């Protein structure tokens, strides 16, 4: 089939609509699914077939074709995950009788240990913003809240005033798939937020009205990129040279809890992980830290 005459299979849009309406996936995730499945759709049409009639051999050929130039295991795993989910949807809606991806093995991936910060580095980072400056005072409140709760950056910038109860010391977080969880704030974060609400937020908003907890200079919801640049700015000033990510403080939150004896399942609930195996990666960080301390301080280390 001539690629210029490609016509997208209508099942793709139905599947994506299902993910959006039923499972509440983000636009970025939906875009990744769309890209992966359009590649498959085009490939299958070029083979003279359609998505509903795909066999396991088609999927294997497609994966080999797709990753001939870029054989990264992470990319293969993500692509296969998209295909599996699509064919499980077709199976559940009785459009196919068997899943052509069922017997295809996922590439084995090594666990990537997330970059974290030591407690000393976190203290340095959190003490860097100048509270006499309105923007930096806002940033300090955000950093304190991030470290106290382990929120994802998207969850943090999306917080609205009615999600935080300073009296109860809790934040109601709307996470992935619109799942809600309650996370305690801790005394330091509560004090920081009380000061922020009283002295800083009114100056940021001026005569504007917004329910966003941490508005930008324009009184609007901040972007992930803006906050990420702010974190890197303070890290540079505080002399932190570790490789950072937007979730560095989330990783530090989890690691430091485990280092201090927290139960893994409690950390799982606080982070909003649906699967305990996702949380278990932090035990590797905690163990590595304990081994380092043992070697430094034990007389026979």
PDB file of N, CA and C in Angstrom, residues 50 152 172 174 208 247 263 275:
ATOM      1  N   UNK A  50      -4.753  -5.395   8.098  1.00  0.00           N
ATOM      2  CA  UNK A  50      -5.353  -4.371   8.963  1.00  0.00           C
ATOM      3  C   UNK A  50      -5.129  -4.775  10.415  1.00  0.00           C
ATOM      4  N   UNK A 152       4.496  14.734  42.910  1.00  0.00           N
ATOM      5  CA  UNK A 152       5.045  14.938  41.571  1.00  0.00           C
ATOM      6  C   UNK A 152       4.970  16.438  41.273  1.00  0.00           C
ATOM      7  N   UNK A 172      -4.744  17.035  49.925  1.00  0.00           N
ATOM      8  CA  UNK A 172      -5.481  16.044  49.132  1.00  0.00           C
ATOM      9  C   UNK A 172      -4.958  16.139  47.708  1.00  0.00           C
ATOM     10  N   UNK A 174      -4.508  14.986  43.782  1.00  0.00           N
ATOM     11  CA  UNK A 174      -5.124  14.312  42.642  1.00  0.00           C
ATOM     12  C   UNK A 174      -3.988  13.853  41.738  1.00  0.00           C
ATOM     13  N   UNK A 208      -5.808  40.092  41.090  1.00  0.00           N
ATOM     14  CA  UNK A 208      -6.283  38.922  40.324  1.00  0.00           C
ATOM     15  C   UNK A 208      -6.927  37.906  41.262  1.00  0.00           C
ATOM     16  N   UNK A 247      11.955  15.401  39.520  1.00  0.00           N
ATOM     17  CA  UNK A 247      11.445  14.643  40.660  1.00  0.00           C
ATOM     18  C   UNK A 247      12.511  14.391  41.726  1.00  0.00           C
ATOM     19  N   UNK A 263       7.980   2.250  56.707  1.00  0.00           N
ATOM     20  CA  UNK A 263       7.530   1.023  56.049  1.00  0.00           C
ATOM     21  C   UNK A 263       7.361   1.280  54.546  1.00  0.00           C
ATOM     22  N   UNK A 275       1.547   0.202  42.244  1.00  0.00           N
ATOM     23  CA  UNK A 275       2.233  -1.083  42.354  1.00  0.00           C
ATOM     24  C   UNK A 275       3.427  -0.943  43.294  1.00  0.00           C
TER      25      UNK A 275
END
